Tab-separated table of C-alpha atoms in Angstrom:
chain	number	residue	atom	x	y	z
A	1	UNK	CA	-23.376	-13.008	14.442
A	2	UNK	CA	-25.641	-10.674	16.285
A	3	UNK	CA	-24.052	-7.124	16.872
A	4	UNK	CA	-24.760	-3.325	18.060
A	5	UNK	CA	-25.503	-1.118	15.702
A	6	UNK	CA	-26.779	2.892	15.503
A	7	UNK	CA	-29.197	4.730	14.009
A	8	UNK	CA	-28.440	8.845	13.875
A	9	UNK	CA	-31.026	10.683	12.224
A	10	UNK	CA	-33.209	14.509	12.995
A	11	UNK	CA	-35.853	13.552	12.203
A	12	UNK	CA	-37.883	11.676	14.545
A	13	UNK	CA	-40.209	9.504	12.557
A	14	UNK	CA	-37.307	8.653	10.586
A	15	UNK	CA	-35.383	7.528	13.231
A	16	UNK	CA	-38.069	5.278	14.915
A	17	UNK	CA	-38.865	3.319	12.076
A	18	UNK	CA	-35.384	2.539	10.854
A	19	UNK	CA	-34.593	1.550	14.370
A	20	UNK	CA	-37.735	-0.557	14.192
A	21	UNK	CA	-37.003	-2.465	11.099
A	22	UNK	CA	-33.016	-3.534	12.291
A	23	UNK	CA	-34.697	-4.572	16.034
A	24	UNK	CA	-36.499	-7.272	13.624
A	25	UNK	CA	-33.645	-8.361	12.329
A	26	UNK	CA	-32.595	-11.467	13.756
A	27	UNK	CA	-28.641	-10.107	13.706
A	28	UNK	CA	-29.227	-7.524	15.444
A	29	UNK	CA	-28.364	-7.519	18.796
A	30	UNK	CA	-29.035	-4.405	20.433
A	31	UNK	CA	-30.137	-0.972	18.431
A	32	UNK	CA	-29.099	2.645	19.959
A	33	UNK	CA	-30.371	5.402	18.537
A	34	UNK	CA	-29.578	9.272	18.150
A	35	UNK	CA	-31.498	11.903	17.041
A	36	UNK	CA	-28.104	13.924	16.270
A	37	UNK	CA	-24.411	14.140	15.294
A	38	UNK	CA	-22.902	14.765	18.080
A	39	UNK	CA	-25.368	12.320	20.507
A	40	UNK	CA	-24.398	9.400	17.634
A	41	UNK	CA	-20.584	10.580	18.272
A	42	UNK	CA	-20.980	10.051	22.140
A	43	UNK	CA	-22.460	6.799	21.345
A	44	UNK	CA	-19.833	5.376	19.169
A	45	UNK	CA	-17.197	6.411	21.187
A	46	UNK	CA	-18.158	4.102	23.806
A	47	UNK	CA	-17.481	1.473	21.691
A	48	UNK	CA	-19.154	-1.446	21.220
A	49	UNK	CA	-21.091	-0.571	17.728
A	50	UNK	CA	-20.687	-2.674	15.090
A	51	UNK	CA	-22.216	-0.857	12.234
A	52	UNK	CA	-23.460	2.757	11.987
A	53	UNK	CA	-26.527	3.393	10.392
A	54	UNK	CA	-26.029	7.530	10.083
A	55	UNK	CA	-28.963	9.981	7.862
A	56	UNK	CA	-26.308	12.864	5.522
A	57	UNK	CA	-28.039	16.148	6.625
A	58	UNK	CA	-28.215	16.566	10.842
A	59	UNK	CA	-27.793	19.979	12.354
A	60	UNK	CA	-24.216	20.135	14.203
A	61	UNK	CA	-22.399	17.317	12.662
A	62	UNK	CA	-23.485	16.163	9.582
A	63	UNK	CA	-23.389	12.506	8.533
A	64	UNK	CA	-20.311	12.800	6.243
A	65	UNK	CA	-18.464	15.094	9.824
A	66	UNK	CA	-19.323	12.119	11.828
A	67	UNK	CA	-17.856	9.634	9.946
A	68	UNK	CA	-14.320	11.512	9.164
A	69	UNK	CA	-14.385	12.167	12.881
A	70	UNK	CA	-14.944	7.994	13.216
A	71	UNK	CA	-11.020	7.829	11.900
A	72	UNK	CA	-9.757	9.085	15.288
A	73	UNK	CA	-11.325	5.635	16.893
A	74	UNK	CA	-9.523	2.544	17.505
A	75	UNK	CA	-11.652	0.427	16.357
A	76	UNK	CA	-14.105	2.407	13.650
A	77	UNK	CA	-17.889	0.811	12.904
A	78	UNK	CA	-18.954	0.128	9.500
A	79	UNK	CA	-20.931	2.666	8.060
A	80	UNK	CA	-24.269	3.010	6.272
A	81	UNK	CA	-25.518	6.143	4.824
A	82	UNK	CA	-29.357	6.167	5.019
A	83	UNK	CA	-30.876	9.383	3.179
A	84	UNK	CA	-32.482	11.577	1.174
A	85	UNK	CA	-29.966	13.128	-0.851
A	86	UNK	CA	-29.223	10.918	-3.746
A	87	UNK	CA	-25.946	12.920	-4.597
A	88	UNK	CA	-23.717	12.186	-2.200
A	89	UNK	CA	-22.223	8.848	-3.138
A	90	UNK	CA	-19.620	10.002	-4.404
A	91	UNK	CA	-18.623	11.355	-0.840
A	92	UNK	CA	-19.622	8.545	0.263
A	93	UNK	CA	-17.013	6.596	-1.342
A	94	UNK	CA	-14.083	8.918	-0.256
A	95	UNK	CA	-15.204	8.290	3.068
A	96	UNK	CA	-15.434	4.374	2.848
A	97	UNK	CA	-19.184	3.798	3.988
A	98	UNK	CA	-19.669	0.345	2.661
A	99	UNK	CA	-23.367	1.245	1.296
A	100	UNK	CA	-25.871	3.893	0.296
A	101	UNK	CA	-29.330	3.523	1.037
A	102	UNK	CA	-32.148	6.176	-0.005
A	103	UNK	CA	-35.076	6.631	1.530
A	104	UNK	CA	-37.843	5.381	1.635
A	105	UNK	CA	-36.484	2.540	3.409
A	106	UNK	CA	-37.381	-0.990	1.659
A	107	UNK	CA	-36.705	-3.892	4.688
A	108	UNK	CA	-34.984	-6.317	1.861
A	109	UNK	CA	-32.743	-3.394	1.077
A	110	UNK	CA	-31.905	-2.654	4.541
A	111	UNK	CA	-30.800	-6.211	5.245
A	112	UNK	CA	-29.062	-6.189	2.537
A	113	UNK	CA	-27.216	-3.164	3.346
A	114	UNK	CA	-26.477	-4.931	7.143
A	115	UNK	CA	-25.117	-7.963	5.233
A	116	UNK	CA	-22.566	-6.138	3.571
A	117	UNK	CA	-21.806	-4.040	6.749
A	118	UNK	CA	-21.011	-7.807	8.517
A	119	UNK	CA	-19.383	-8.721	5.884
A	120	UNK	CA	-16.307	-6.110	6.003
A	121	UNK	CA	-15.301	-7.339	9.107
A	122	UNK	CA	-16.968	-5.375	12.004
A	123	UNK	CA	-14.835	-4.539	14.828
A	124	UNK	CA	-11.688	-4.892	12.940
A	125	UNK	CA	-9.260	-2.239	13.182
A	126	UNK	CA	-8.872	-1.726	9.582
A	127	UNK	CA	-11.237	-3.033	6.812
A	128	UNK	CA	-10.170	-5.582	4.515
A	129	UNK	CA	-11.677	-4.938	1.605
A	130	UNK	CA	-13.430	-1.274	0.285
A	131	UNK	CA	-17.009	-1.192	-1.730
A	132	UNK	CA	-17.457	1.557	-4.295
A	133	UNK	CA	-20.739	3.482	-5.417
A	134	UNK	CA	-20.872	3.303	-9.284
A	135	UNK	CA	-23.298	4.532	-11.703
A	136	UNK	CA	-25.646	2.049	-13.426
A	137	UNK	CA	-27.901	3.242	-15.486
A	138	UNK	CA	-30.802	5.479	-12.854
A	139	UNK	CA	-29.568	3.144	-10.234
A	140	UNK	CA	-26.323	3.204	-8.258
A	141	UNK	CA	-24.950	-0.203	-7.257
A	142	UNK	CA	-21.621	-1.500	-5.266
A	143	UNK	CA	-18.444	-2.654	-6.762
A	144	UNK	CA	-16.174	-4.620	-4.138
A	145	UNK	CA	-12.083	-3.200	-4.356
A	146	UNK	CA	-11.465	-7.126	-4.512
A	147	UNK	CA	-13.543	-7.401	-8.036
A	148	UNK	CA	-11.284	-4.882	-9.290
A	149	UNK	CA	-8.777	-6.273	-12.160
A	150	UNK	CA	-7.261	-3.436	-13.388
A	151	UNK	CA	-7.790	0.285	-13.895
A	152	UNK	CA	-7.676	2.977	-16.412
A	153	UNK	CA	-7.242	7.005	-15.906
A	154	UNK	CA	-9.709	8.986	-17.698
A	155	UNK	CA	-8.814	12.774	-16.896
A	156	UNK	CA	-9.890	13.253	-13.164
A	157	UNK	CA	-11.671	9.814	-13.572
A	158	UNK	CA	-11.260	6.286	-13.212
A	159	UNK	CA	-12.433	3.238	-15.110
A	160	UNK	CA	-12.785	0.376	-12.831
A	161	UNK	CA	-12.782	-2.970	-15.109
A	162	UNK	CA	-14.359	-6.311	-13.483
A	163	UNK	CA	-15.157	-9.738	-14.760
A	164	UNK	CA	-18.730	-8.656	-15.351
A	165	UNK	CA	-18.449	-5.393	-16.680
A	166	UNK	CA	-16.580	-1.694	-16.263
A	167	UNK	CA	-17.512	1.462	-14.349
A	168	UNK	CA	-16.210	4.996	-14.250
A	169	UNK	CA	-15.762	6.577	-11.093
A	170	UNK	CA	-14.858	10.135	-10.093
A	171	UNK	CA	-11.548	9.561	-8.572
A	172	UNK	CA	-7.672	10.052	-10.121
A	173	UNK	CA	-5.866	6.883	-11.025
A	174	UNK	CA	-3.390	8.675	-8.594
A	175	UNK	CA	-5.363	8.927	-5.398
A	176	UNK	CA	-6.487	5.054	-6.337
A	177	UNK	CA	-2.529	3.984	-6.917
A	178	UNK	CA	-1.994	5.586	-3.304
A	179	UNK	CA	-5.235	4.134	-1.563
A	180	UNK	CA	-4.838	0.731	-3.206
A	181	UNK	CA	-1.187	0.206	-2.942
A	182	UNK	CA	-1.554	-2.248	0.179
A	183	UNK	CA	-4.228	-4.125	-1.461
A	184	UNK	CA	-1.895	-5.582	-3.715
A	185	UNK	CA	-2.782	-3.143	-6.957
A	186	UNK	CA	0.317	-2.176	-9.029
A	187	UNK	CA	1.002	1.455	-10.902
A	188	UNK	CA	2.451	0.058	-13.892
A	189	UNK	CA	1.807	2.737	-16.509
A	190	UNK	CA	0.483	6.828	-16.027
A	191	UNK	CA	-2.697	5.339	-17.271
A	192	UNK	CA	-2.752	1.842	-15.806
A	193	UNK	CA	-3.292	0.157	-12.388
A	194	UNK	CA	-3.375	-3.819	-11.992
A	195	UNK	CA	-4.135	-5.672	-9.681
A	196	UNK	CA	-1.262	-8.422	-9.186
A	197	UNK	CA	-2.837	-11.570	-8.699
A	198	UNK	CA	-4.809	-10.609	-11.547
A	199	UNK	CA	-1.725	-10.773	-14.349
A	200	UNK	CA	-0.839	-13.669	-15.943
A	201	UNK	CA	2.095	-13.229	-17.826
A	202	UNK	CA	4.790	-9.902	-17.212
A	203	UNK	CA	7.020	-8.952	-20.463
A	204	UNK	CA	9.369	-6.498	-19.513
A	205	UNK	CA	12.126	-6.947	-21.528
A	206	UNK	CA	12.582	-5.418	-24.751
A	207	UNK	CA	11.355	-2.165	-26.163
A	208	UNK	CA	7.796	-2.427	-25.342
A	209	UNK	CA	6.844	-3.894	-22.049
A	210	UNK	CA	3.976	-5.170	-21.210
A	211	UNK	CA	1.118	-7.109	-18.637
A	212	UNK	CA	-0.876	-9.770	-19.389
A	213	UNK	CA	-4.332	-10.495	-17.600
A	214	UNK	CA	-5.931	-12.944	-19.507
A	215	UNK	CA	-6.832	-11.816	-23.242
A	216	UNK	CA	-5.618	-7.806	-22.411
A	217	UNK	CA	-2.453	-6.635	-22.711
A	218	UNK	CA	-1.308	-3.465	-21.299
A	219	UNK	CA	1.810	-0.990	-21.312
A	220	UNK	CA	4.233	-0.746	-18.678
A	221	UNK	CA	6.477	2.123	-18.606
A	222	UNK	CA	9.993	2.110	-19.060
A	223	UNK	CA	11.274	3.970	-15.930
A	224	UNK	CA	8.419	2.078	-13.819
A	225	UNK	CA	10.223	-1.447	-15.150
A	226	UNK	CA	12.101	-1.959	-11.923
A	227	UNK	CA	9.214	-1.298	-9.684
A	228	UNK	CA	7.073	-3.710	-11.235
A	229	UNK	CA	9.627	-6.452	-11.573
A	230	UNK	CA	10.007	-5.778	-8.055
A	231	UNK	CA	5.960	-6.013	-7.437
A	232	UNK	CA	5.693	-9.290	-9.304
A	233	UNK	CA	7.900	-10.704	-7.204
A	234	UNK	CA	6.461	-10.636	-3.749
């Protein structure tokens, strides 16, 4: 695959050698660059751009206004935040940028931030899958949506639970039931979220219902018996 992709940032030096580093890389196709928000928005809505490569803090439009305007495009580019500001992942996330690169800029990082851009699906109309910033010791790393087996709330958090390991994220088990609901993940208690391919066994007769996925076994609430009867189904 060899694509378009864009580099917005303010600050000049900035911009030239990020731009320099993806024109190395063999899947990269052509690089535009621009030194703003609102020149990077003029670019992308020309179309063509596969992946945007877009620095947080840029007078105008900021990084994080650029990419909620991206929603109003057909077809919206992947998008990489490359900064500064280490705080902002958590925005980041709500907004669906599928990776979070500080600066300075290390090449094997960058590629593999462009890896992960290509492999969402560029050019689609709506990505497939979602990546989410999580909290690793100093270090932030990626969780794919599609890892995801099942989730608990924790007050206005989230614990995300994988085959290698779980994470807590700042996000409502709420706003993930809503966000994740065509992805196949099932609200089957107020504190629980499955996925549905990833329960083996559903016991919902009786006075205590319950999921199975794998060794864990988790409560499903009485008046939310129907709907995930219903949900096991499909």
């Amino acid at each position: 695959m060899s694509v378009e992709v864009l580099v917005a940032d303010d600050e000049a030096p900035a911009l030239r050698e990020l731009a320099a580093l993806l024109s190395a890389d063999p899947r990269v196709d052509v690089v535009h660059t621009a030194s703003g928000g609102a020149e990077a928005l003029q670019v992308l809505e020309r179309g063509g751009v596969a992946v945007a490569f877009l620095d947080i803090h840029m007078p105008g439009i900021s990084g994080f206004d650029l990419t909620r305007a991206l929603a109003g495009l057909r077809v919206r580019p992947a998008v990489v935040f490359v900064t500064a500001d280490d705080s902002g992942a958590v925005r980041a996330f709500d907004l669906e940028a599928v990776d979070y690169v500080l600066k300075p800029v290390r090449v094997e990082r960058l590629s593999r931030a462009l890896g992960r851009a290509l492999a969402t699906g560029v050019g689609a109309e709506a990505a497939d899958d979602e990546t989410i910033p999580v909290t690793v010791g100093s270090a932030t790393r990626w969780v794919r949506r599609a890892e995801v087996r099942w989730v608990q709330a924790n007050g206005d958090y989230s614990r995300l639970y994988t085959p290698t390991g779980d994470h807590l994220v700042r996000v409502t088990l709420s706003e993930l039931a809503d966000r994740w609901a065509d992805a196949g993940f099932v609200r089957v208690h107020r504190s629980y979220l499955v996925h549905r391919d990833a329960v083996r066994e559903v016991r919902l007769s009786g006075t205590a219902p319950t999921v199975l996925l794998g060794d864990i076994e988790l409560p499903v609430s009485r008046r939310l018996v129907a709907a995930v009867r219903e949900a096991m189904r499909r």
